[in-house]
Short mmCIF file of C-alpha atoms in Angstrom, two decimals:
data_model
loop_
_atom_site.label_atom_id
_atom_site.label_comp_id
_atom_site.label_asym_id
_atom_site.label_seq_id
_atom_site.Cartn_x
_atom_site.Cartn_y
_atom_site.Cartn_z
CA ALA A 8 0.00 0.00 0.00
CA SER A 9 1.25 3.48 -0.74
CA VAL A 10 1.58 6.12 1.92
CA THR A 11 1.17 9.82 1.19
CA VAL A 12 3.10 12.18 3.42
CA ASN A 13 2.27 15.89 3.26
CA VAL A 14 5.37 17.98 3.82
CA SER A 15 4.87 21.62 4.74
CA PRO A 16 6.90 24.10 2.68
CA ARG A 17 9.85 25.52 4.47
CA VAL A 18 9.53 29.05 5.81
CA THR A 19 11.41 31.67 3.80
CA ILE A 20 12.12 35.37 4.24
CA ASP A 21 12.03 36.83 0.77
CA LYS A 22 12.46 40.46 1.76
CA LEU A 23 13.53 42.68 4.65
CA THR A 24 14.47 46.26 3.76
CA GLY A 25 14.59 49.70 5.29
CA ASN A 26 13.62 52.56 2.98
CA GLY A 27 14.08 50.10 0.12
CA VAL A 28 17.66 49.01 0.90
CA THR A 29 19.33 46.42 3.08
CA ASP A 30 22.11 48.56 4.59
CA VAL A 31 20.61 51.81 5.83
CA VAL A 32 22.27 55.12 6.64
CA LEU A 33 19.56 57.29 8.18
CA ASN A 34 19.91 60.97 9.03
CA SER A 35 19.17 61.72 12.68
CA GLY A 36 15.45 62.43 13.13
CA ASP A 37 14.36 60.82 9.85
CA ILE A 38 11.70 58.10 9.59
CA LEU A 39 12.62 54.55 8.59
CA THR A 40 10.11 52.33 6.78
CA LEU A 41 10.71 48.62 7.36
CA GLU A 42 9.18 46.28 4.76
CA TRP A 43 9.13 42.49 4.74
CA ASP A 44 7.80 39.52 2.78
CA VAL A 45 7.70 36.12 4.48
CA LYS A 46 6.38 32.81 3.08
CA TYR A 47 4.93 29.81 4.92
CA ALA A 48 5.46 31.18 8.44
CA THR A 49 3.32 30.26 11.41
CA SER A 50 4.50 33.31 13.35
CA ILE A 51 6.65 36.40 12.78
CA GLU A 52 8.36 38.83 15.11
CA ILE A 53 10.75 41.75 14.74
CA GLN A 54 13.18 42.85 17.46
CA PRO A 55 13.59 45.52 18.71
CA SER A 56 9.82 45.43 18.73
CA VAL A 57 7.94 47.41 16.11
CA GLY A 58 4.59 46.14 17.35
CA ASP A 59 2.66 42.90 16.78
CA VAL A 60 3.44 41.55 13.31
CA THR A 61 2.69 37.86 14.04
CA SER A 62 -0.04 37.56 11.43
CA GLN A 63 1.47 39.84 8.79
CA PRO A 64 3.58 37.81 6.34
CA VAL A 65 3.75 40.86 4.08
CA GLY A 66 3.89 44.17 5.85
CA SER A 67 5.60 47.42 6.75
CA ARG A 68 6.20 49.56 9.80
CA GLN A 69 7.50 53.10 10.26
CA VAL A 70 10.03 53.59 13.06
CA ASN A 71 12.20 56.46 14.26
CA PRO A 72 15.45 55.05 15.70
CA ASN A 73 17.73 57.54 17.46
CA SER A 74 20.85 55.38 17.56
CA ASN A 75 22.50 52.61 15.56
CA VAL A 76 20.35 49.48 15.67
CA ASP A 77 19.97 46.04 14.10
CA TYR A 78 16.38 44.97 13.35
CA VAL A 79 16.03 41.17 13.36
CA LEU A 80 13.04 39.47 11.76
CA THR A 81 12.46 35.90 12.94
CA ALA A 82 9.92 33.65 11.21
CA GLN A 83 8.74 30.35 12.68
CA GLY A 84 7.60 27.51 10.42
CA ALA A 85 8.60 24.25 8.83
CA GLY A 86 12.36 24.02 8.82
CA GLY A 87 12.48 27.16 10.99
CA PRO A 88 13.15 29.36 12.74
CA VAL A 89 14.65 31.58 10.06
CA SER A 90 16.07 35.04 10.75
CA ARG A 91 17.22 38.02 8.74
CA THR A 92 18.88 41.20 9.99
CA ILE A 93 18.91 44.73 8.67
CA ARG A 94 21.50 47.13 10.04
CA VAL A 95 20.61 50.79 10.51
CA LYS A 96 23.32 53.40 11.04
CA ILE A 97 22.20 56.78 12.31
CA ASN A 98 24.05 59.69 10.74
CA GLN A 99 24.55 62.41 13.36
CA PRO A 100 24.86 66.03 12.22
CA PRO A 101 28.27 67.68 11.82
CA VAL A 102 29.48 70.49 14.08
CA ALA A 103 30.57 73.83 12.63
CA ASN A 104 33.57 75.60 14.17
CA PRO A 105 34.58 78.89 12.51
CA GLY A 106 37.59 79.44 14.76
CA GLY A 107 38.50 82.87 16.06
CA PRO A 108 37.99 85.44 17.31
CA TYR A 109 40.28 87.05 14.75
CA THR A 110 42.11 90.38 14.64
CA VAL A 111 43.47 92.15 11.55
CA ASP A 112 44.69 95.65 10.68
CA GLU A 113 42.60 97.70 8.29
CA GLY A 114 43.62 97.21 4.68
CA GLN A 115 45.15 93.81 5.43
CA SER A 116 43.86 90.28 4.79
CA ILE A 117 43.51 87.26 7.07
CA SER A 118 42.51 83.63 6.49
CA LEU A 119 39.64 82.30 8.56
CA ASP A 120 39.88 78.62 9.49
CA GLY A 121 36.97 76.16 9.67
CA SER A 122 39.14 73.03 9.92
CA ALA A 123 38.10 72.40 13.53
CA SER A 124 34.60 71.63 12.22
CA SER A 125 33.86 67.94 12.61
CA ASP A 126 31.50 65.09 11.79
CA PRO A 127 30.87 62.24 14.29
CA GLU A 128 31.06 59.56 11.61
CA ASP A 129 33.59 60.74 9.02
CA CYS A 130 35.96 63.20 10.75
CA PRO A 131 35.36 63.24 14.52
CA SER A 132 38.69 64.95 15.24
CA GLY A 133 38.20 67.75 12.73
CA ASP A 134 38.27 68.16 8.97
CA THR A 135 42.04 68.10 8.63
CA SER A 136 41.86 67.05 4.97
CA GLY A 137 39.44 69.80 3.99
CA THR A 138 37.34 67.27 2.06
CA CYS A 139 35.12 65.77 4.77
CA LEU A 140 32.61 68.64 4.92
CA THR A 141 31.06 71.27 2.67
CA TYR A 142 31.40 74.84 3.95
CA GLY A 143 29.04 77.78 3.82
CA TRP A 144 30.36 81.06 5.24
CA ASP A 145 28.42 84.31 5.47
CA GLY A 146 29.77 87.79 6.15
CA ASN A 147 31.01 91.01 4.65
CA TYR A 148 34.48 91.32 3.04
CA LEU A 149 34.74 87.49 2.84
CA THR A 150 35.72 85.49 -0.28
CA PRO A 151 35.16 82.81 -1.36
CA GLU A 152 32.35 81.63 0.94
CA ASP A 153 32.37 77.92 0.04
CA VAL A 154 35.88 76.88 1.12
CA GLN A 155 37.33 75.76 4.43
CA LYS A 156 39.65 78.75 4.76
CA PRO A 157 38.21 81.89 3.16
CA THR A 158 39.94 85.27 3.09
CA PHE A 159 38.68 88.29 5.01
CA THR A 160 39.95 91.58 3.54
CA ALA A 161 39.69 94.31 6.15
CA PRO A 162 38.13 97.60 5.13
CA SER A 163 39.31 101.02 6.26
CA VAL A 164 37.83 101.95 9.65
CA SER A 165 37.88 105.12 11.74
CA SER A 166 38.11 103.09 14.96
CA ASP A 167 38.47 99.42 15.94
CA THR A 168 35.40 97.66 14.49
CA ASP A 169 33.98 94.16 14.99
CA TYR A 170 32.48 92.16 12.11
CA THR A 171 30.32 89.06 12.66
CA ILE A 172 31.13 86.03 10.50
CA ARG A 173 28.84 82.98 10.27
CA LEU A 174 29.48 79.36 9.32
CA LYS A 175 27.43 76.26 8.51
CA VAL A 176 28.82 72.91 7.37
CA ARG A 177 27.19 69.97 5.59
CA ASP A 178 28.25 66.32 5.72
CA ALA A 179 28.39 63.79 2.87
CA GLN A 180 24.79 62.69 3.55
CA GLY A 181 23.51 66.26 3.31
CA LEU A 182 22.94 66.82 7.02
CA VAL A 183 23.57 70.43 8.11
CA SER A 184 25.33 71.43 11.32
CA ASN A 185 23.76 72.81 14.49
CA ASN A 186 20.12 72.35 13.47
CA ASN A 187 20.74 74.49 10.37
CA VAL A 188 21.74 77.48 12.53
CA PHE A 189 24.88 79.50 11.79
CA VAL A 190 27.75 79.40 14.31
CA LEU A 191 29.24 82.85 14.84
CA THR A 192 32.70 84.28 15.25
CA GLU A 193 34.09 87.83 15.26
CA VAL A 194 36.76 89.62 13.25
CA THR A 195 38.10 92.80 14.84
CA VAL A 196 39.50 95.27 12.33
CA ARG A 197 41.99 97.60 13.99
CA ASN A 198 42.28 101.21 13.05
CA VAL A 199 45.88 101.97 12.13
CA ASN A 200 47.43 105.24 13.34
CA HIS A 201 48.93 106.38 10.05
CA LEU A 202 51.89 108.75 10.03
CA PRO A 203 50.88 112.29 9.13
CA VAL A 204 51.73 113.57 5.67
CA ALA A 205 53.24 117.05 5.47
CA ASP A 206 51.78 119.33 2.84
CA ALA A 207 53.25 122.85 2.68
CA GLY A 208 51.01 123.87 -0.18
CA PRO A 209 52.15 125.28 -3.50
CA ASP A 210 55.53 126.84 -3.94
CA GLN A 211 55.72 130.46 -2.87
CA THR A 212 57.91 133.20 -4.35
CA VAL A 213 59.26 135.79 -1.96
CA ASN A 214 60.57 139.07 -3.43
#
C-alpha cells in the first residue's frame, strides 16, 4: 500500500528592507520604513519590537530610531526558525567651528579657518583634509564663501570695528550642522594710526 506524506513548505524570508535598501544610513530624526515579505510562516516577530506583526507575512512599519540598531526578523515555520537582519546606522549632524575670534589691521587680509569643524562619523577629530565637509560662510568682506579657509579683507575703519562672521557645514549625507543654525565668530578690524603727511602747499615766491 502506498503512503502519502504531506510535507509543509519551508519558511522563507524573501524580503527585509529599510527605505528600500538592506544597509541603511539614516539621518538623525528621519523616519525609517521597514518592509518584509515572508512565506509559509506560522508566526513572525521583529526585534527591537515594532509592534505585533505575528499575522502579517507581508507588511511594513515606520520607526524612528535615534541610535545605531539592528532589526532582526524571525519567522517560525517548517524548517524554521529563520532570521534576517537589517543594520541601521544613524548619521549624526556635523558640528561647525569657525575658529576665532580674529584680529586684523585695516587694509590687510587674514585667512579664517573652519578646519576644527567635525563630523561624528567621518571626521570626529576635525576636517584636517578639507574634504570631509562642505562649507558655507556668510559675512562682509569674505571670499570665497564655500571653502574651508576663506579670506577676510579688512576695510578702512575710523576706529576698531567688529564684524560678525557665520558658518554652517554639511556632511556627505547632506545633514547640516547645528540644526541648520549658523555658528558665529568675530573679526576685529583695527584702526591703524597712520603717520601724518606734510603738505606745505604750492611753492611760494618771496621778493
